[in-house]
Coordinates of N, CA and C in Angstrom, one line a residue:
X713 N 2.6 -13.0 -33.7 CA 2.2 -12.2 -32.6 C 1.9 -13.2 -31.5
X714 N 2.3 -12.8 -30.2 CA 2.3 -13.7 -29.1 C 0.8 -14.1 -28.7
X715 N 0.7 -15.2 -28.1 CA -0.7 -15.6 -27.7 C -1.4 -14.5 -26.8
X716 N -0.6 -13.9 -26.0 CA -1.3 -12.9 -25.2 C -1.8 -11.7 -25.9
X717 N -0.8 -11.3 -26.9 CA -1.3 -10.1 -27.8 C -2.5 -10.5 -28.6
X718 N -2.5 -11.7 -29.1 CA -3.8 -12.2 -29.8 C -5.0 -12.2 -29.0
X719 N -4.9 -12.7 -27.8 CA -6.0 -12.7 -26.8 C -6.4 -11.2 -26.6
X720 N -5.5 -10.3 -26.5 CA -6.0 -9.0 -26.2 C -6.7 -8.5 -27.4
X721 N -6.2 -8.7 -28.5 CA -6.8 -8.3 -29.9 C -8.3 -8.9 -29.9
X722 N -8.4 -10.2 -29.6 CA -9.7 -10.7 -29.7 C -10.7 -10.2 -28.7
X723 N -10.1 -9.9 -27.4 CA -10.9 -9.3 -26.5 C -11.4 -7.9 -26.9
X724 N -10.5 -7.1 -27.5 CA -10.8 -5.8 -28.1 C -12.1 -6.0 -29.0
X725 N -12.0 -6.8 -29.9 CA -13.1 -7.1 -30.9 C -14.4 -7.3 -30.1
X726 N -14.3 -8.2 -29.0 CA -15.4 -8.6 -28.3 C -16.0 -7.3 -27.5
X727 N -15.1 -6.5 -26.9 CA -15.4 -5.3 -26.1 C -16.1 -4.3 -27.2
X728 N -15.6 -4.2 -28.3 CA -16.3 -3.3 -29.3 C -17.7 -3.7 -29.6
X729 N -18.0 -5.0 -29.9 CA -19.3 -5.5 -30.0 C -20.2 -5.3 -28.9
X730 N -19.6 -5.4 -27.8 CA -20.4 -5.1 -26.5 C -20.5 -3.7 -26.1
X731 N -19.9 -2.9 -26.9 CA -19.9 -1.5 -26.5 C -19.4 -1.1 -25.2
X732 N -18.4 -1.8 -24.8 CA -17.7 -1.6 -23.4 C -16.6 -0.6 -23.6
X733 N -17.0 0.7 -23.4 CA -16.0 1.9 -23.7 C -14.9 1.8 -23.0
X734 N -14.9 1.4 -21.7 CA -13.7 1.5 -20.9 C -12.6 0.4 -21.3
X735 N -13.3 -0.8 -21.6 CA -12.5 -1.9 -22.0 C -11.9 -1.7 -23.3
X736 N -12.6 -1.1 -24.2 CA -12.2 -0.8 -25.6 C -11.0 0.2 -25.5
X737 N -11.2 1.3 -24.8 CA -10.1 2.3 -24.7 C -8.9 1.8 -24.0
X738 N -9.0 1.0 -23.0 CA -7.9 0.3 -22.3 C -7.1 -0.6 -23.1
X739 N -7.8 -1.4 -23.7 CA -7.2 -2.5 -24.7 C -6.4 -1.8 -25.9
X740 N -7.1 -0.8 -26.5 CA -6.6 0.0 -27.6 C -5.2 0.5 -27.2
X741 N -5.2 1.1 -25.9 CA -4.0 1.8 -25.5 C -2.9 0.7 -25.3
X742 N -3.2 -0.4 -24.6 CA -2.4 -1.5 -24.3 C -1.7 -2.0 -25.6
X743 N -2.5 -2.3 -26.5 CA -2.1 -2.8 -27.7 C -1.2 -1.9 -28.5
X744 N -1.6 -0.7 -28.5 CA -0.6 0.3 -29.1 C 0.6 0.3 -28.4
X745 N 0.7 0.3 -27.1 CA 2.0 0.2 -26.3 C 2.8 -1.1 -26.7
X746 N 2.1 -2.2 -27.0 CA 2.8 -3.4 -27.3 C 3.4 -3.3 -28.5
X747 N 2.6 -2.6 -29.6 CA 3.1 -2.4 -31.0 C 4.4 -1.6 -31.0
X748 N 4.2 -0.5 -30.1 CA 5.3 0.4 -30.0 C 6.6 -0.2 -29.5
X749 N 6.4 -1.1 -28.6 CA 7.5 -1.8 -28.0 C 8.2 -2.8 -29.1
X750 N 7.3 -3.4 -29.9 CA 7.9 -4.2 -30.9 C 8.6 -3.6 -32.0
X751 N 8.3 -2.3 -32.3 CA 9.2 -1.6 -33.3 C 10.2 -0.6 -32.7
X752 N 10.4 -0.6 -31.3 CA 11.3 0.1 -30.8 C 12.7 -0.5 -30.9
X753 N 13.6 0.3 -30.7 CA 15.1 -0.2 -31.0 C 15.5 -0.2 -32.5
X754 N 16.6 -0.8 -32.9 CA 17.1 -0.7 -34.2 C 16.3 -1.5 -35.2
X755 N 15.7 -2.5 -34.7 CA 14.9 -3.4 -35.7 C 13.6 -4.0 -35.0
X756 N 12.5 -3.9 -35.9 CA 11.2 -4.5 -35.4 C 11.5 -5.9 -35.1
X757 N 10.8 -6.4 -34.0 CA 10.9 -7.8 -33.5 C 9.5 -8.4 -33.1
X758 N 9.5 -9.6 -33.1 CA 8.3 -10.4 -32.5 C 8.3 -10.3 -31.2
X759 N 7.4 -10.0 -30.4 CA 7.3 -10.0 -28.9 C 6.8 -11.3 -28.3
X760 N 7.5 -11.8 -27.3 CA 7.0 -13.0 -26.7 C 6.0 -12.7 -25.7
X761 N 5.2 -13.6 -25.1 CA 4.3 -13.4 -24.1 C 5.0 -12.6 -22.9
X762 N 6.2 -13.0 -22.6 CA 6.9 -12.3 -21.6 C 7.1 -10.8 -21.7
X763 N 7.5 -10.5 -23.1 CA 7.6 -9.1 -23.5 C 6.5 -8.3 -23.3
X764 N 5.3 -9.0 -23.8 CA 3.8 -8.4 -23.8 C 3.7 -8.1 -22.3
X765 N 3.8 -9.1 -21.5 CA 3.6 -9.0 -19.9 C 4.3 -7.8 -19.4
X766 N 5.5 -7.7 -19.8 CA 6.4 -6.5 -19.3 C 5.8 -5.2 -19.6
X767 N 5.3 -5.1 -20.9 CA 4.8 -3.8 -21.2 C 3.4 -3.7 -20.6
X768 N 2.6 -4.7 -20.3 CA 1.4 -4.5 -19.5 C 1.7 -4.2 -18.0
X769 N 2.7 -4.8 -17.4 CA 3.1 -4.3 -16.2 C 3.4 -2.9 -15.9
X770 N 4.2 -2.3 -17.1 CA 4.3 -0.9 -17.0 C 3.2 -0.1 -17.2
X771 N 2.3 -0.6 -18.0 CA 0.9 0.1 -18.1 C 0.1 0.0 -16.7
X772 N 0.1 -1.0 -16.1 CA -0.6 -1.1 -14.7 C 0.0 -0.2 -13.8
X773 N 1.5 -0.1 -13.7 CA 2.1 0.7 -12.8 C 1.7 2.1 -13.0
X774 N 1.6 2.5 -14.4 CA 1.1 3.8 -14.7 C -0.2 4.2 -14.1
X775 N -1.1 3.2 -14.2 CA -2.5 3.4 -13.8 C -2.5 3.6 -12.2
X776 N -1.6 2.8 -11.6 CA -1.5 2.9 -10.1 C -1.2 4.3 -9.7
X777 N -0.2 4.8 -10.4 CA 0.4 6.1 -10.1 C -0.6 7.2 -10.4
X778 N -1.3 7.1 -11.5 CA -2.3 8.1 -11.9 C -3.5 8.1 -10.9
X779 N -3.8 6.9 -10.5 CA -5.0 6.8 -9.6 C -4.6 7.4 -8.3
X780 N -3.4 7.2 -7.9 CA -2.9 7.8 -6.7 C -2.9 9.4 -6.7
X781 N -2.5 9.9 -7.8 CA -2.4 11.3 -8.1 C -3.9 11.9 -8.1
X782 N -4.7 11.2 -8.8 CA -6.1 11.8 -8.9 C -6.7 11.7 -7.5
X783 N -6.5 10.6 -6.7 CA -7.1 10.5 -5.4 C -6.6 11.7 -4.5
X784 N -5.3 12.0 -4.6 CA -4.6 13.1 -3.8 C -5.3 14.3 -4.2
X785 N -5.7 14.5 -5.5 CA -6.3 15.8 -5.8 C -7.8 15.8 -5.7
X786 N -8.3 14.8 -5.1 CA -9.7 14.8 -4.8 C -10.5 14.5 -6.0
X787 N -10.1 13.8 -7.0 CA -10.7 13.7 -8.3 C -11.0 12.1 -8.2
X788 N -12.0 11.7 -7.5 CA -12.3 10.2 -7.3 C -12.8 9.7 -8.6
X789 N -13.6 10.2 -9.5 CA -14.1 9.7 -10.7 C -12.9 9.2 -11.6
X790 N -12.0 10.2 -11.8 CA -10.8 9.9 -12.6 C -10.0 8.8 -12.0
X791 N -9.9 8.8 -10.7 CA -9.0 7.7 -10.0 C -9.7 6.4 -10.3
X792 N -11.0 6.3 -10.1 CA -11.8 5.1 -10.3 C -11.7 4.6 -11.7
X793 N -11.6 5.4 -12.7 CA -11.4 5.0 -14.0 C -9.9 4.4 -14.3
X794 N -9.0 5.0 -13.7 CA -7.7 4.4 -13.7 C -7.6 3.0 -13.0
X795 N -8.3 2.9 -11.9 CA -8.3 1.6 -11.2 C -9.1 0.6 -12.0
X796 N -10.1 1.0 -12.7 CA -10.8 0.1 -13.6 C -10.0 -0.3 -14.8
X797 N -9.2 0.5 -15.3 CA -8.3 0.2 -16.4 C -7.1 -0.7 -16.0
X798 N -6.7 -0.5 -14.7 CA -5.7 -1.4 -14.2 C -6.3 -2.8 -14.0
X799 N -7.5 -2.9 -13.5 CA -8.1 -4.2 -13.3 C -8.2 -5.0 -14.7
X800 N -8.6 -4.3 -15.8 CA -8.6 -4.9 -17.0 C -7.3 -5.4 -17.6
X801 N -6.3 -4.6 -17.4 CA -4.9 -4.9 -17.7 C -4.2 -6.1 -16.9
X802 N -4.6 -6.0 -15.7 CA -4.1 -7.0 -14.6 C -4.6 -8.4 -15.0
X803 N -5.7 -8.5 -15.7 CA -6.3 -9.8 -16.0 C -5.5 -10.5 -16.9
X804 N -4.6 -9.8 -17.7 CA -3.7 -10.6 -18.6 C -2.4 -10.8 -18.0
X805 N -2.1 -10.5 -16.8 CA -0.8 -10.9 -16.1 C -1.0 -12.2 -15.3
X806 N 0.2 -12.7 -15.2 CA 0.3 -14.0 -14.4 C 0.0 -13.4 -12.9
X807 N -0.5 -14.5 -12.1 CA -0.9 -14.3 -10.7 C 0.3 -13.7 -10.0
X808 N 0.2 -12.6 -9.2 CA 1.2 -12.2 -8.3 C 1.6 -13.2 -7.2
X809 N 2.8 -13.3 -6.9 CA 3.4 -14.2 -5.9 C 2.9 -13.8 -4.5
X810 N 2.6 -14.7 -3.7 CA 2.2 -14.5 -2.3 C 3.6 -14.3 -1.5
X811 N 3.5 -13.8 -0.3 CA 4.7 -13.5 0.4 C 5.6 -14.7 0.7
X812 N 4.9 -15.8 0.9 CA 5.8 -17.1 1.2 C 6.4 -17.6 0.0
X813 N 5.7 -17.5 -1.1 CA 6.3 -18.1 -2.5 C 7.4 -17.1 -2.8
X814 N 7.2 -15.8 -2.7 CA 8.3 -14.9 -3.0 C 9.6 -15.0 -2.1
X815 N 9.3 -15.2 -0.9 CA 10.5 -15.5 0.1 C 11.1 -16.7 -0.2
X816 N 10.5 -17.8 -0.7 CA 11.2 -19.0 -1.1 C 11.9 -18.8 -2.3
X817 N 11.6 -18.1 -3.3 CA 12.3 -17.7 -4.4 C 13.5 -16.9 -4.1
X818 N 13.3 -15.9 -3.4 CA 14.4 -14.9 -2.9 C 15.5 -15.8 -2.1
X819 N 15.1 -16.7 -1.1 CA 16.1 -17.6 -0.6 C 16.8 -18.4 -1.4
X820 N 16.1 -19.0 -2.4 CA 16.7 -19.9 -3.4 C 17.8 -19.1 -4.3
X821 N 17.4 -18.0 -4.7 CA 18.2 -17.2 -5.5 C 19.5 -16.8 -4.9
X822 N 19.3 -16.3 -3.6 CA 20.4 -15.9 -2.8 C 21.4 -17.1 -2.5
X823 N 20.8 -18.2 -2.1 CA 21.6 -19.4 -1.9 C 22.4 -19.9 -3.1
X824 N 21.6 -19.8 -4.2 CA 22.3 -20.3 -5.6 C 23.4 -19.5 -6.0
X825 N 23.2 -18.1 -5.7 CA 24.3 -17.2 -6.1 C 25.4 -16.9 -5.0
X826 N 25.1 -17.6 -3.9 CA 26.0 -17.2 -2.8 C 26.1 -15.8 -2.4
X827 N 24.9 -15.2 -2.4 CA 24.9 -13.7 -2.0 C 24.5 -13.7 -0.5
X828 N 25.4 -12.9 0.3 CA 25.3 -12.9 1.6 C 25.5 -11.4 2.1
X829 N 26.2 -10.5 1.3 CA 26.5 -9.2 1.7 C 25.7 -8.1 1.2
X830 N 25.3 -7.1 1.8 CA 24.6 -6.0 1.3 C 25.3 -5.4 0.0
X831 N 26.5 -5.5 -0.1 CA 27.3 -4.9 -1.3 C 27.0 -5.7 -2.5
X832 N 26.4 -6.9 -2.3 CA 26.1 -7.8 -3.5 C 24.6 -7.5 -4.0
X833 N 24.0 -6.5 -3.5 CA 22.6 -6.3 -3.8 C 22.3 -6.3 -5.2
X834 N 23.0 -5.6 -6.1 CA 22.8 -5.5 -7.6 C 22.7 -6.9 -8.2
X835 N 23.7 -7.8 -7.9 CA 23.9 -9.1 -8.4 C 22.8 -10.0 -7.8
X836 N 22.4 -9.7 -6.6 CA 21.4 -10.5 -6.0 C 19.9 -10.2 -6.6
X837 N 19.8 -9.0 -6.9 CA 18.5 -8.5 -7.5 C 18.3 -9.1 -9.0
X838 N 19.4 -9.0 -9.6 CA 19.4 -9.6 -11.0 C 19.0 -11.1 -10.9
X839 N 19.7 -11.9 -10.1 CA 19.3 -13.2 -10.0 C 18.0 -13.5 -9.6
X840 N 17.4 -12.7 -8.5 CA 16.1 -12.9 -7.9 C 15.1 -12.5 -8.9
X841 N 15.3 -11.4 -9.7 CA 14.2 -11.0 -10.6 C 14.1 -11.9 -11.7
X842 N 15.3 -12.6 -12.1 CA 15.0 -13.6 -13.1 C 14.2 -14.9 -12.7
X843 N 14.5 -15.2 -11.3 CA 13.6 -16.2 -10.8 C 12.2 -15.9 -10.6
X844 N 11.9 -14.6 -10.3 CA 10.6 -14.2 -10.0 C 9.7 -14.0 -11.3
X845 N 10.5 -13.8 -12.4 CA 9.9 -13.8 -13.8 C 8.7 -12.9 -13.9
X846 N 8.8 -11.7 -13.2 CA 7.7 -10.7 -13.4 C 6.4 -11.0 -12.5
X847 N 6.5 -11.9 -11.6 CA 5.3 -12.3 -10.8 C 5.2 -11.5 -9.6
X848 N 6.2 -10.5 -9.3 CA 6.0 -9.7 -8.3 C 6.7 -8.3 -8.7
X849 N 6.1 -7.3 -8.0 CA 6.6 -5.9 -8.2 C 8.1 -5.9 -7.8
X850 N 8.9 -5.0 -8.6 CA 10.3 -4.9 -8.3 C 10.5 -4.3 -6.8
X851 N 9.7 -3.4 -6.4 CA 9.9 -2.8 -5.1 C 9.9 -3.9 -4.0
X852 N 8.9 -4.6 -4.2 CA 8.6 -5.7 -3.3 C 9.8 -6.7 -3.1
X853 N 10.3 -7.1 -4.3 CA 11.4 -8.1 -4.3 C 12.6 -7.3 -3.7
X854 N 12.9 -6.2 -4.2 CA 13.9 -5.3 -3.6 C 14.1 -5.3 -2.0
X855 N 12.8 -4.9 -1.5 CA 12.8 -4.8 -0.1 C 13.1 -6.1 0.6
X856 N 12.6 -7.3 0.1 CA 12.9 -8.5 0.7 C 14.3 -8.9 0.5
X857 N 14.9 -8.7 -0.7 CA 16.3 -9.1 -0.9 C 17.2 -8.2 0.0
X858 N 16.9 -7.0 0.1 CA 17.7 -6.0 1.0 C 17.6 -6.5 2.5
X859 N 16.4 -6.8 2.9 CA 16.4 -7.2 4.3 C 17.1 -8.6 4.5
X860 N 17.0 -9.4 3.6 CA 17.8 -10.8 3.8 C 19.2 -10.6 3.8
X861 N 19.7 -9.7 2.8 CA 21.2 -9.4 2.8 C 21.7 -8.7 4.1
X862 N 20.8 -7.7 4.6 CA 21.1 -7.0 5.7 C 21.2 -8.0 6.8
X863 N 20.3 -8.8 7.0 CA 20.4 -9.7 8.2 C 21.5 -10.6 8.1
X864 N 21.9 -11.2 7.0 CA 23.0 -12.1 6.9 C 24.5 -11.3 7.2
X865 N 24.5 -10.2 6.3 CA 25.8 -9.5 6.3 C 26.0 -8.7 7.6
X866 N 25.1 -8.4 8.3 CA 25.1 -7.5 9.5 C 25.8 -8.1 10.6

């Protein structure tokens, strides 16, 4: 079991002792998603911390989307619960990159791959996402890569 998954398991035990219902429910759901990921595919596998973080990022994204939907429907209490769960899950993820750090990584990845044309967007994104290593949301990275390629190629 990865260190991150073990930490979540220990935190679940602590939350149960503290009777922290939101944390218990959130961690149970997240641990279940991690276990599901470990047995998905043809063969069960041991997940790395990066794999666990990827599952958690998906869970965080779902909470964001659900909170938005609840807010749009005027259901503030449910929206707040989703945001609380998001905060719990986010604590297990690496710090998000700031704009300057992200821009430096994007510039580096584009230069290293020689990507200058908008038609190279797919290859450029693959290289950049590898460099970013999950520390920034895909939409954010995509927007920056697209802007850089459009500026260069245009």
